[in-house]
Amino acid sequence: MYMVVLHSINRNQILAINTMEGSKNNTMVLAGSIILAGLLIAVGVFVANRDLPEDTVKEDGGDTSTVALLLPAVTEKDHIIGSIDASIVLVEYSDTECPFCKNFHDVLNEIMVDYKDGNELAWVYRHFPLASLHPKAATEAHATECAYELGGESAFWAYINRLYEVTPSNNGLDLNELPKIAEYVGLDVDAFNQCQKDGKYKTAIQESYQGAIKAGGNGTPFNIFVLKEKMNDSVMKAMKDLQSQFRPGSLLISDDGKRVAISGGLPKEGVVSFVDIFLGKNPVADESTPTE
């Protein structure tokens, strides 16, 4: 894990922006500035709150480039809360023994209470076990897939919610707890144990891991906002302005303007701010917008 230094803004500057006067257009630009200031701080927390493999290269300097940011398409086979046709699909690559993933899991569960029945935001969970940090995580990921096999999507989410609840993180869970969790969520324990023994989902979990790596994941949780509509110029500029403040690889933007990826555990307010900006609910500062 590394810490990110925040540049060019502090609380007093945010307050100064908030107290300035101007026309309606000026107010919208200032509101956008405040939103971006908040996102800057949130992303600073976000990229610090992640687990990094031991061989991760830690580089200095900002990066305002775009990348291919390719990832396997979201399908009905994914573990998803919300509509697959949502305007924004947040694809989370996660590790069940990562403490930041544990916290972020609670954040997303809380957020999806408000979004799961609409068509604005969906949450997809994919496996990204970091073996060098958490050797038990792949076995735990397999257990969640056995839960899915035995009880469907509801069992998967019940199982993984309980798993995150009971694990102390950092590879600290006693694996003997896995069948106990299966029993807790109402699964056939004998069938669960046999599924674990068979190991039939190991390949799928490894493929999920490779999907995260190919998309640019270098820590957990690794999250990609997949947008149905391309970002407009002002939103794209706002994302690049954020990107320039942090280490390379912390915030990735796709070449086609339809995906933004960040590694780390964002607070609830940060997730909602990103969602609102992508949906056009919050303005962002645009140099082409008149201020007087």
PDB file of C-alpha atoms in Angstrom:
ATOM      1  CA  MET A   1       0.000   0.000   0.000  1.00  0.00           C
ATOM      2  CA  TYR A   2       1.222   3.508  -0.675  1.00  0.00           C
ATOM      3  CA  MET A   3      -0.040   6.919   0.311  1.00  0.00           C
ATOM      4  CA  VAL A   4      -0.886   9.574  -2.263  1.00  0.00           C
ATOM      5  CA  VAL A   5       0.038  13.220  -1.716  1.00  0.00           C
ATOM      6  CA  LEU A   6      -2.810  15.622  -2.500  1.00  0.00           C
ATOM      7  CA  HIS A   7      -1.780  18.598  -4.612  1.00  0.00           C
ATOM      8  CA  SER A   8      -3.065  22.133  -5.165  1.00  0.00           C
ATOM      9  CA  ILE A   9      -6.055  22.248  -2.844  1.00  0.00           C
ATOM     10  CA  ASN A  10      -6.912  22.404   0.827  1.00  0.00           C
ATOM     11  CA  ARG A  11      -9.939  23.004   3.022  1.00  0.00           C
ATOM     12  CA  ASN A  12      -9.539  26.798   3.016  1.00  0.00           C
ATOM     13  CA  GLN A  13      -9.441  26.858  -0.785  1.00  0.00           C
ATOM     14  CA  ILE A  14     -12.636  24.811  -0.924  1.00  0.00           C
ATOM     15  CA  LEU A  15     -14.309  27.225   1.503  1.00  0.00           C
ATOM     16  CA  ALA A  16     -13.102  30.178  -0.565  1.00  0.00           C
ATOM     17  CA  ILE A  17     -14.646  28.678  -3.678  1.00  0.00           C
ATOM     18  CA  ASN A  18     -17.861  28.050  -1.772  1.00  0.00           C
ATOM     19  CA  THR A  19     -18.217  31.685  -0.645  1.00  0.00           C
ATOM     20  CA  MET A  20     -17.553  33.403  -3.986  1.00  0.00           C
ATOM     21  CA  GLU A  21     -20.393  35.242  -5.701  1.00  0.00           C
ATOM     22  CA  GLY A  22     -21.366  35.324  -9.354  1.00  0.00           C
ATOM     23  CA  SER A  23     -23.952  34.734 -12.009  1.00  0.00           C
ATOM     24  CA  LYS A  24     -25.909  31.517 -12.487  1.00  0.00           C
ATOM     25  CA  ASN A  25     -23.301  30.204 -14.923  1.00  0.00           C
ATOM     26  CA  ASN A  26     -20.523  31.178 -12.545  1.00  0.00           C
ATOM     27  CA  THR A  27     -22.320  29.376  -9.725  1.00  0.00           C
ATOM     28  CA  MET A  28     -22.512  26.204 -11.792  1.00  0.00           C
ATOM     29  CA  VAL A  29     -18.804  26.335 -12.572  1.00  0.00           C
ATOM     30  CA  LEU A  30     -17.986  26.930  -8.912  1.00  0.00           C
ATOM     31  CA  ALA A  31     -20.246  24.065  -7.900  1.00  0.00           C
ATOM     32  CA  GLY A  32     -18.362  21.890 -10.342  1.00  0.00           C
ATOM     33  CA  SER A  33     -15.085  23.035  -8.809  1.00  0.00           C
ATOM     34  CA  ILE A  34     -16.304  22.087  -5.350  1.00  0.00           C
ATOM     35  CA  ILE A  35     -17.386  18.664  -6.599  1.00  0.00           C
ATOM     36  CA  LEU A  36     -14.003  18.077  -8.197  1.00  0.00           C
ATOM     37  CA  ALA A  37     -12.243  19.276  -5.050  1.00  0.00           C
ATOM     38  CA  GLY A  38     -14.208  16.739  -3.059  1.00  0.00           C
ATOM     39  CA  LEU A  39     -13.399  14.031  -5.571  1.00  0.00           C
ATOM     40  CA  LEU A  40      -9.725  14.949  -5.431  1.00  0.00           C
ATOM     41  CA  ILE A  41      -9.717  14.364  -1.685  1.00  0.00           C
ATOM     42  CA  ALA A  42     -11.846  11.211  -2.000  1.00  0.00           C
ATOM     43  CA  VAL A  43      -9.612   9.718  -4.663  1.00  0.00           C
ATOM     44  CA  GLY A  44      -6.596  10.506  -2.493  1.00  0.00           C
ATOM     45  CA  VAL A  45      -8.131   8.377   0.245  1.00  0.00           C
ATOM     46  CA  PHE A  46      -9.273   5.843  -2.330  1.00  0.00           C
ATOM     47  CA  VAL A  47      -5.925   5.019  -3.916  1.00  0.00           C
ATOM     48  CA  ALA A  48      -4.260   4.875  -0.497  1.00  0.00           C
ATOM     49  CA  ASN A  49      -6.825   2.323   0.699  1.00  0.00           C
ATOM     50  CA  ARG A  50      -5.788  -0.674  -1.322  1.00  0.00           C
ATOM     51  CA  ASP A  51      -3.686  -3.804  -1.090  1.00  0.00           C
ATOM     52  CA  LEU A  52      -0.780  -4.044  -3.522  1.00  0.00           C
ATOM     53  CA  PRO A  53       1.095  -7.204  -4.516  1.00  0.00           C
ATOM     54  CA  GLU A  54       4.681  -7.264  -3.303  1.00  0.00           C
ATOM     55  CA  ASP A  55       6.073  -6.872  -6.831  1.00  0.00           C
ATOM     56  CA  THR A  56       4.073  -3.722  -7.629  1.00  0.00           C
ATOM     57  CA  VAL A  57       6.219  -0.931  -9.069  1.00  0.00           C
ATOM     58  CA  LYS A  58       5.609   2.357  -7.258  1.00  0.00           C
ATOM     59  CA  GLU A  59       6.265   5.234  -9.644  1.00  0.00           C
ATOM     60  CA  ASP A  60       6.097   8.975  -9.116  1.00  0.00           C
ATOM     61  CA  GLY A  61       4.455  11.598 -11.308  1.00  0.00           C
ATOM     62  CA  GLY A  62       1.027  12.180 -12.811  1.00  0.00           C
ATOM     63  CA  ASP A  63      -0.350  10.694 -16.005  1.00  0.00           C
ATOM     64  CA  THR A  64      -3.057  12.222 -18.195  1.00  0.00           C
ATOM     65  CA  SER A  65      -3.092   9.593 -20.918  1.00  0.00           C
ATOM     66  CA  THR A  66      -5.885   7.228 -21.882  1.00  0.00           C
ATOM     67  CA  VAL A  67      -5.567   3.478 -22.281  1.00  0.00           C
ATOM     68  CA  ALA A  68      -7.502   0.676 -23.926  1.00  0.00           C
ATOM     69  CA  LEU A  69      -8.853  -0.446 -20.519  1.00  0.00           C
ATOM     70  CA  LEU A  70     -10.278  -3.655 -21.914  1.00  0.00           C
ATOM     71  CA  LEU A  71     -12.140  -6.073 -19.680  1.00  0.00           C
ATOM     72  CA  PRO A  72     -14.468  -9.027 -20.212  1.00  0.00           C
ATOM     73  CA  ALA A  73     -17.962  -7.829 -21.050  1.00  0.00           C
ATOM     74  CA  VAL A  74     -20.563  -7.863 -18.299  1.00  0.00           C
ATOM     75  CA  THR A  75     -23.007 -10.712 -18.926  1.00  0.00           C
ATOM     76  CA  GLU A  76     -25.804 -12.545 -17.150  1.00  0.00           C
ATOM     77  CA  LYS A  77     -23.141 -14.956 -15.868  1.00  0.00           C
ATOM     78  CA  ASP A  78     -21.670 -12.213 -13.686  1.00  0.00           C
ATOM     79  CA  HIS A  79     -22.607 -11.766 -10.039  1.00  0.00           C
ATOM     80  CA  ILE A  80     -24.609  -8.565 -10.254  1.00  0.00           C
ATOM     81  CA  ILE A  81     -26.865  -6.410  -8.111  1.00  0.00           C
ATOM     82  CA  GLY A  82     -28.984  -4.099 -10.221  1.00  0.00           C
ATOM     83  CA  SER A  83     -29.781  -4.111 -13.919  1.00  0.00           C
ATOM     84  CA  ILE A  84     -27.254  -5.347 -16.449  1.00  0.00           C
ATOM     85  CA  ASP A  85     -28.559  -2.520 -18.665  1.00  0.00           C
ATOM     86  CA  ALA A  86     -27.860   0.205 -16.084  1.00  0.00           C
ATOM     87  CA  SER A  87     -26.363   3.498 -17.242  1.00  0.00           C
ATOM     88  CA  ILE A  88     -23.319   2.760 -15.059  1.00  0.00           C
ATOM     89  CA  VAL A  89     -22.023  -0.678 -14.115  1.00  0.00           C
ATOM     90  CA  LEU A  90     -19.381  -0.669 -11.390  1.00  0.00           C
ATOM     91  CA  VAL A  91     -17.226  -3.765 -11.915  1.00  0.00           C
ATOM     92  CA  GLU A  92     -15.339  -4.533  -8.714  1.00  0.00           C
ATOM     93  CA  TYR A  93     -12.379  -6.920  -8.735  1.00  0.00           C
ATOM     94  CA  SER A  94     -11.905  -7.930  -5.118  1.00  0.00           C
ATOM     95  CA  ASP A  95      -9.989 -10.113  -2.656  1.00  0.00           C
ATOM     96  CA  THR A  96     -11.899 -11.463   0.352  1.00  0.00           C
ATOM     97  CA  GLU A  97      -8.861 -11.146   2.647  1.00  0.00           C
ATOM     98  CA  CYS A  98      -8.124  -7.530   1.705  1.00  0.00           C
ATOM     99  CA  PRO A  99      -9.175  -5.224   4.590  1.00  0.00           C
ATOM    100  CA  PHE A 100      -9.940  -2.373   2.184  1.00  0.00           C
ATOM    101  CA  CYS A 101     -12.162  -4.710   0.157  1.00  0.00           C
ATOM    102  CA  LYS A 102     -13.992  -5.629   3.363  1.00  0.00           C
ATOM    103  CA  ASN A 103     -14.754  -1.973   4.069  1.00  0.00           C
ATOM    104  CA  PHE A 104     -15.635  -1.191   0.463  1.00  0.00           C
ATOM    105  CA  HIS A 105     -17.983  -4.188   0.339  1.00  0.00           C
ATOM    106  CA  ASP A 106     -20.032  -2.594   3.115  1.00  0.00           C
ATOM    107  CA  VAL A 107     -19.992   0.737   1.270  1.00  0.00           C
ATOM    108  CA  LEU A 108     -21.318  -0.790  -1.947  1.00  0.00           C
ATOM    109  CA  ASN A 109     -23.981  -2.800  -0.138  1.00  0.00           C
ATOM    110  CA  GLU A 110     -25.193   0.419   1.467  1.00  0.00           C
ATOM    111  CA  ILE A 111     -25.169   2.317  -1.826  1.00  0.00           C
ATOM    112  CA  MET A 112     -27.028  -0.392  -3.718  1.00  0.00           C
ATOM    113  CA  VAL A 113     -29.973  -0.166  -1.331  1.00  0.00           C
ATOM    114  CA  ASP A 114     -30.771   3.083  -3.145  1.00  0.00           C
ATOM    115  CA  TYR A 115     -29.827   1.992  -6.674  1.00  0.00           C
ATOM    116  CA  LYS A 116     -30.626  -1.716  -7.055  1.00  0.00           C
ATOM    117  CA  ASP A 117     -34.214  -1.223  -8.225  1.00  0.00           C
ATOM    118  CA  GLY A 118     -33.417   1.537 -10.718  1.00  0.00           C
ATOM    119  CA  ASN A 119     -31.541   1.701 -13.990  1.00  0.00           C
ATOM    120  CA  GLU A 120     -28.742   4.087 -13.024  1.00  0.00           C
ATOM    121  CA  LEU A 121     -26.144   1.929 -11.241  1.00  0.00           C
ATOM    122  CA  ALA A 122     -25.350  -1.776 -11.017  1.00  0.00           C
ATOM    123  CA  TRP A 123     -22.594  -3.575  -9.102  1.00  0.00           C
ATOM    124  CA  VAL A 124     -20.689  -6.549 -10.495  1.00  0.00           C
ATOM    125  CA  TYR A 125     -18.409  -8.574  -8.211  1.00  0.00           C
ATOM    126  CA  ARG A 126     -15.413 -10.371  -9.729  1.00  0.00           C
ATOM    127  CA  HIS A 127     -12.574 -12.276  -8.081  1.00  0.00           C
ATOM    128  CA  PHE A 128      -9.060 -10.830  -7.803  1.00  0.00           C
ATOM    129  CA  PRO A 129      -7.273 -12.906  -5.106  1.00  0.00           C
ATOM    130  CA  LEU A 130      -3.731 -11.659  -4.472  1.00  0.00           C
ATOM    131  CA  ALA A 131      -1.884 -14.886  -3.699  1.00  0.00           C
ATOM    132  CA  SER A 132       1.342 -13.160  -2.651  1.00  0.00           C
ATOM    133  CA  LEU A 133      -0.519 -11.314   0.113  1.00  0.00           C
ATOM    134  CA  HIS A 134      -3.449 -13.589   0.909  1.00  0.00           C
ATOM    135  CA  PRO A 135      -2.924 -17.280   0.035  1.00  0.00           C
ATOM    136  CA  LYS A 136      -6.360 -18.150   1.461  1.00  0.00           C
ATOM    137  CA  ALA A 137      -8.275 -15.736  -0.764  1.00  0.00           C
ATOM    138  CA  ALA A 138      -8.495 -18.054  -3.790  1.00  0.00           C
ATOM    139  CA  THR A 139      -9.970 -20.839  -1.632  1.00  0.00           C
ATOM    140  CA  GLU A 140     -12.492 -18.380  -0.233  1.00  0.00           C
ATOM    141  CA  ALA A 141     -13.368 -17.165  -3.728  1.00  0.00           C
ATOM    142  CA  HIS A 142     -13.978 -20.784  -4.713  1.00  0.00           C
ATOM    143  CA  ALA A 143     -16.290 -21.172  -1.720  1.00  0.00           C
ATOM    144  CA  THR A 144     -18.448 -18.294  -2.963  1.00  0.00           C
ATOM    145  CA  GLU A 145     -18.779 -20.012  -6.334  1.00  0.00           C
ATOM    146  CA  CYS A 146     -19.813 -23.240  -4.619  1.00  0.00           C
ATOM    147  CA  ALA A 147     -22.448 -21.225  -2.791  1.00  0.00           C
ATOM    148  CA  TYR A 148     -23.672 -19.949  -6.159  1.00  0.00           C
ATOM    149  CA  GLU A 149     -23.795 -23.491  -7.553  1.00  0.00           C
ATOM    150  CA  LEU A 150     -25.861 -24.743  -4.629  1.00  0.00           C
ATOM    151  CA  GLY A 151     -28.167 -21.787  -4.081  1.00  0.00           C
ATOM    152  CA  GLY A 152     -28.001 -19.401  -7.016  1.00  0.00           C
ATOM    153  CA  GLU A 153     -27.288 -15.692  -7.040  1.00  0.00           C
ATOM    154  CA  SER A 154     -28.971 -14.983  -3.710  1.00  0.00           C
ATOM    155  CA  ALA A 155     -26.808 -17.633  -2.032  1.00  0.00           C
ATOM    156  CA  PHE A 156     -23.661 -16.176  -3.584  1.00  0.00           C
ATOM    157  CA  TRP A 157     -24.377 -12.742  -2.138  1.00  0.00           C
ATOM    158  CA  ALA A 158     -25.491 -14.108   1.236  1.00  0.00           C
ATOM    159  CA  TYR A 159     -22.320 -16.181   1.446  1.00  0.00           C
ATOM    160  CA  ILE A 160     -19.893 -13.458   0.435  1.00  0.00           C
ATOM    161  CA  ASN A 161     -21.582 -10.903   2.689  1.00  0.00           C
ATOM    162  CA  ARG A 162     -21.157 -13.265   5.636  1.00  0.00           C
ATOM    163  CA  LEU A 163     -17.580 -14.074   4.623  1.00  0.00           C
ATOM    164  CA  TYR A 164     -16.610 -10.414   4.626  1.00  0.00           C
ATOM    165  CA  GLU A 165     -18.424  -9.990   7.932  1.00  0.00           C
ATOM    166  CA  VAL A 166     -16.525 -12.736   9.783  1.00  0.00           C
ATOM    167  CA  THR A 167     -13.044 -12.534   8.285  1.00  0.00           C
ATOM    168  CA  PRO A 168     -10.468 -10.531  10.268  1.00  0.00           C
ATOM    169  CA  SER A 169      -8.777  -9.897   6.873  1.00  0.00           C
ATOM    170  CA  ASN A 170      -5.082 -10.097   5.989  1.00  0.00           C
ATOM    171  CA  ASN A 171      -5.268 -13.869   5.487  1.00  0.00           C
ATOM    172  CA  GLY A 172      -6.621 -14.271   9.011  1.00  0.00           C
ATOM    173  CA  LEU A 173      -9.739 -16.368   8.405  1.00  0.00           C
ATOM    174  CA  ASP A 174      -9.657 -19.979   9.607  1.00  0.00           C
ATOM    175  CA  LEU A 175     -10.692 -21.928   6.489  1.00  0.00           C
ATOM    176  CA  ASN A 176     -12.703 -24.259   8.730  1.00  0.00           C
ATOM    177  CA  GLU A 177     -15.173 -21.378   8.877  1.00  0.00           C
ATOM    178  CA  LEU A 178     -16.103 -21.807   5.208  1.00  0.00           C
ATOM    179  CA  PRO A 179     -18.510 -24.755   5.699  1.00  0.00           C
ATOM    180  CA  LYS A 180     -19.888 -23.002   8.785  1.00  0.00           C
ATOM    181  CA  ILE A 181     -20.742 -20.020   6.610  1.00  0.00           C
ATOM    182  CA  ALA A 182     -22.400 -22.401   4.145  1.00  0.00           C
ATOM    183  CA  GLU A 183     -24.542 -23.753   6.960  1.00  0.00           C
ATOM    184  CA  TYR A 184     -25.276 -20.231   8.200  1.00  0.00           C
ATOM    185  CA  VAL A 185     -26.735 -19.212   4.832  1.00  0.00           C
ATOM    186  CA  GLY A 186     -28.759 -22.420   4.525  1.00  0.00           C
ATOM    187  CA  LEU A 187     -26.692 -24.511   2.099  1.00  0.00           C
ATOM    188  CA  ASP A 188     -26.185 -28.278   2.093  1.00  0.00           C
ATOM    189  CA  VAL A 189     -22.841 -28.521   3.902  1.00  0.00           C
ATOM    190  CA  ASP A 190     -21.926 -31.952   2.526  1.00  0.00           C
ATOM    191  CA  ALA A 191     -22.559 -30.769  -1.030  1.00  0.00           C
ATOM    192  CA  PHE A 192     -20.603 -27.604  -0.301  1.00  0.00           C
ATOM    193  CA  ASN A 193     -17.610 -29.541   1.003  1.00  0.00           C
ATOM    194  CA  GLN A 194     -17.659 -31.797  -2.048  1.00  0.00           C
ATOM    195  CA  CYS A 195     -17.757 -28.776  -4.347  1.00  0.00           C
ATOM    196  CA  GLN A 196     -14.762 -27.310  -2.551  1.00  0.00           C
ATOM    197  CA  LYS A 197     -12.919 -30.604  -2.836  1.00  0.00           C
ATOM    198  CA  ASP A 198     -13.636 -30.865  -6.564  1.00  0.00           C
ATOM    199  CA  GLY A 199     -12.114 -27.445  -7.226  1.00  0.00           C
ATOM    200  CA  LYS A 200     -14.134 -26.987 -10.391  1.00  0.00           C
ATOM    201  CA  TYR A 201     -14.079 -23.167 -10.243  1.00  0.00           C
ATOM    202  CA  LYS A 202     -10.319 -22.676  -9.916  1.00  0.00           C
ATOM    203  CA  THR A 203      -9.921 -21.989 -13.623  1.00  0.00           C
ATOM    204  CA  ALA A 204     -12.740 -19.437 -13.669  1.00  0.00           C
ATOM    205  CA  ILE A 205     -11.244 -17.619 -10.682  1.00  0.00           C
ATOM    206  CA  GLN A 206      -7.841 -17.509 -12.352  1.00  0.00           C
ATOM    207  CA  GLU A 207      -9.458 -16.146 -15.519  1.00  0.00           C
ATOM    208  CA  SER A 208     -11.120 -13.430 -13.443  1.00  0.00           C
ATOM    209  CA  TYR A 209      -7.741 -12.591 -11.919  1.00  0.00           C
ATOM    210  CA  GLN A 210      -6.157 -12.339 -15.360  1.00  0.00           C
ATOM    211  CA  GLY A 211      -9.023 -10.134 -16.530  1.00  0.00           C
ATOM    212  CA  ALA A 212      -8.220  -7.662 -13.762  1.00  0.00           C
ATOM    213  CA  ILE A 213      -4.517  -7.678 -14.614  1.00  0.00           C
ATOM    214  CA  LYS A 214      -5.163  -7.115 -18.317  1.00  0.00           C
ATOM    215  CA  ALA A 215      -7.479  -4.212 -17.502  1.00  0.00           C
ATOM    216  CA  GLY A 216      -4.710  -2.542 -15.502  1.00  0.00           C
ATOM    217  CA  GLY A 217      -5.453  -3.733 -11.982  1.00  0.00           C
ATOM    218  CA  ASN A 218      -2.491  -3.433  -9.632  1.00  0.00           C
ATOM    219  CA  GLY A 219      -4.205  -3.564  -6.252  1.00  0.00           C
ATOM    220  CA  THR A 220      -7.485  -4.416  -4.550  1.00  0.00           C
ATOM    221  CA  PRO A 221     -10.200  -3.464  -4.707  1.00  0.00           C
ATOM    222  CA  PHE A 222      -9.856  -2.596  -8.407  1.00  0.00           C
ATOM    223  CA  ASN A 223     -12.963  -0.867  -9.700  1.00  0.00           C
ATOM    224  CA  ILE A 224     -14.095   0.061 -13.179  1.00  0.00           C
ATOM    225  CA  PHE A 225     -17.017   2.361 -13.911  1.00  0.00           C
ATOM    226  CA  VAL A 226     -18.439   1.051 -17.202  1.00  0.00           C
ATOM    227  CA  LEU A 227     -20.616   3.710 -18.821  1.00  0.00           C
ATOM    228  CA  LYS A 228     -23.367   3.143 -21.345  1.00  0.00           C
ATOM    229  CA  GLU A 229     -22.749   6.583 -22.855  1.00  0.00           C
ATOM    230  CA  LYS A 230     -19.391   8.179 -23.631  1.00  0.00           C
ATOM    231  CA  MET A 231     -18.262  10.949 -21.272  1.00  0.00           C
ATOM    232  CA  ASN A 232     -18.743  14.432 -22.688  1.00  0.00           C
ATOM    233  CA  ASP A 233     -15.749  16.748 -23.078  1.00  0.00           C
ATOM    234  CA  SER A 234     -16.146  18.483 -19.718  1.00  0.00           C
ATOM    235  CA  VAL A 235     -16.455  15.220 -17.792  1.00  0.00           C
ATOM    236  CA  MET A 236     -13.493  13.739 -19.664  1.00  0.00           C
ATOM    237  CA  LYS A 237     -11.437  16.819 -18.799  1.00  0.00           C
ATOM    238  CA  ALA A 238     -12.494  16.547 -15.162  1.00  0.00           C
ATOM    239  CA  MET A 239     -11.362  12.920 -15.026  1.00  0.00           C
ATOM    240  CA  LYS A 240      -8.010  13.821 -16.588  1.00  0.00           C
ATOM    241  CA  ASP A 241      -7.578  16.667 -14.112  1.00  0.00           C
ATOM    242  CA  LEU A 242      -8.093  14.164 -11.304  1.00  0.00           C
ATOM    243  CA  GLN A 243      -5.780  11.665 -12.967  1.00  0.00           C
ATOM    244  CA  SER A 244      -2.940  14.181 -13.155  1.00  0.00           C
ATOM    245  CA  GLN A 245      -2.841  14.526  -9.371  1.00  0.00           C
ATOM    246  CA  PHE A 246      -1.873  10.933  -8.643  1.00  0.00           C
ATOM    247  CA  ARG A 247       0.665   8.256  -9.390  1.00  0.00           C
ATOM    248  CA  PRO A 248       0.490   6.504 -12.777  1.00  0.00           C
ATOM    249  CA  GLY A 249      -1.967   3.630 -12.734  1.00  0.00           C
ATOM    250  CA  SER A 250      -4.070   4.991  -9.863  1.00  0.00           C
ATOM    251  CA  LEU A 251      -6.831   6.300 -12.149  1.00  0.00           C
ATOM    252  CA  LEU A 252      -7.245   4.933 -15.670  1.00  0.00           C
ATOM    253  CA  ILE A 253      -9.418   6.371 -18.444  1.00  0.00           C
ATOM    254  CA  SER A 254     -10.352   4.375 -21.522  1.00  0.00           C
ATOM    255  CA  ASP A 255      -9.583   5.629 -25.020  1.00  0.00           C
ATOM    256  CA  ASP A 256     -13.265   5.586 -25.946  1.00  0.00           C
ATOM    257  CA  GLY A 257     -14.338   7.595 -22.886  1.00  0.00           C
ATOM    258  CA  LYS A 258     -16.676   4.895 -21.591  1.00  0.00           C
ATOM    259  CA  ARG A 259     -14.658   3.430 -18.709  1.00  0.00           C
ATOM    260  CA  VAL A 260     -12.860   4.857 -15.685  1.00  0.00           C
ATOM    261  CA  ALA A 261     -10.890   2.601 -13.339  1.00  0.00           C
ATOM    262  CA  ILE A 262      -9.525   3.244  -9.852  1.00  0.00           C
ATOM    263  CA  SER A 263      -7.727   0.971  -7.384  1.00  0.00           C
ATOM    264  CA  GLY A 264      -8.755   1.335  -3.763  1.00  0.00           C
ATOM    265  CA  GLY A 265     -11.637   1.645  -1.323  1.00  0.00           C
ATOM    266  CA  LEU A 266     -13.653   4.792  -2.031  1.00  0.00           C
ATOM    267  CA  PRO A 267     -15.972   6.204   0.664  1.00  0.00           C
ATOM    268  CA  LYS A 268     -19.696   6.284  -0.036  1.00  0.00           C
ATOM    269  CA  GLU A 269     -19.692   9.996  -0.831  1.00  0.00           C
ATOM    270  CA  GLY A 270     -16.945   9.488  -3.404  1.00  0.00           C
ATOM    271  CA  VAL A 271     -18.802   6.720  -5.226  1.00  0.00           C
ATOM    272  CA  VAL A 272     -22.002   8.767  -5.309  1.00  0.00           C
ATOM    273  CA  SER A 273     -20.088  11.823  -6.586  1.00  0.00           C
ATOM    274  CA  PHE A 274     -18.608   9.836  -9.460  1.00  0.00           C
ATOM    275  CA  VAL A 275     -22.012   8.354 -10.281  1.00  0.00           C
ATOM    276  CA  ASP A 276     -23.726  11.744 -10.231  1.00  0.00           C
ATOM    277  CA  ILE A 277     -21.077  13.301 -12.476  1.00  0.00           C
ATOM    278  CA  PHE A 278     -21.309  10.445 -14.975  1.00  0.00           C
ATOM    279  CA  LEU A 279     -25.115  10.719 -14.956  1.00  0.00           C
ATOM    280  CA  GLY A 280     -24.982  14.488 -15.457  1.00  0.00           C
ATOM    281  CA  LYS A 281     -26.625  15.208 -12.099  1.00  0.00           C
ATOM    282  CA  ASN A 282     -23.739  17.383 -10.932  1.00  0.00           C
ATOM    283  CA  PRO A 283     -22.026  20.045 -13.049  1.00  0.00           C
ATOM    284  CA  VAL A 284     -18.289  20.042 -13.576  1.00  0.00           C
ATOM    285  CA  ALA A 285     -16.195  23.063 -14.403  1.00  0.00           C
ATOM    286  CA  ASP A 286     -15.762  23.600 -18.136  1.00  0.00           C
ATOM    287  CA  GLU A 287     -13.337  26.203 -19.472  1.00  0.00           C
ATOM    288  CA  SER A 288     -15.726  26.890 -22.355  1.00  0.00           C
ATOM    289  CA  THR A 289     -18.555  27.847 -19.973  1.00  0.00           C
ATOM    290  CA  PRO A 290     -18.890  31.635 -19.514  1.00  0.00           C
ATOM    291  CA  THR A 291     -18.399  32.770 -15.920  1.00  0.00           C
ATOM    292  CA  GLU A 292     -19.826  36.254 -16.153  1.00  0.00           C
TER     293      GLU A 292
END
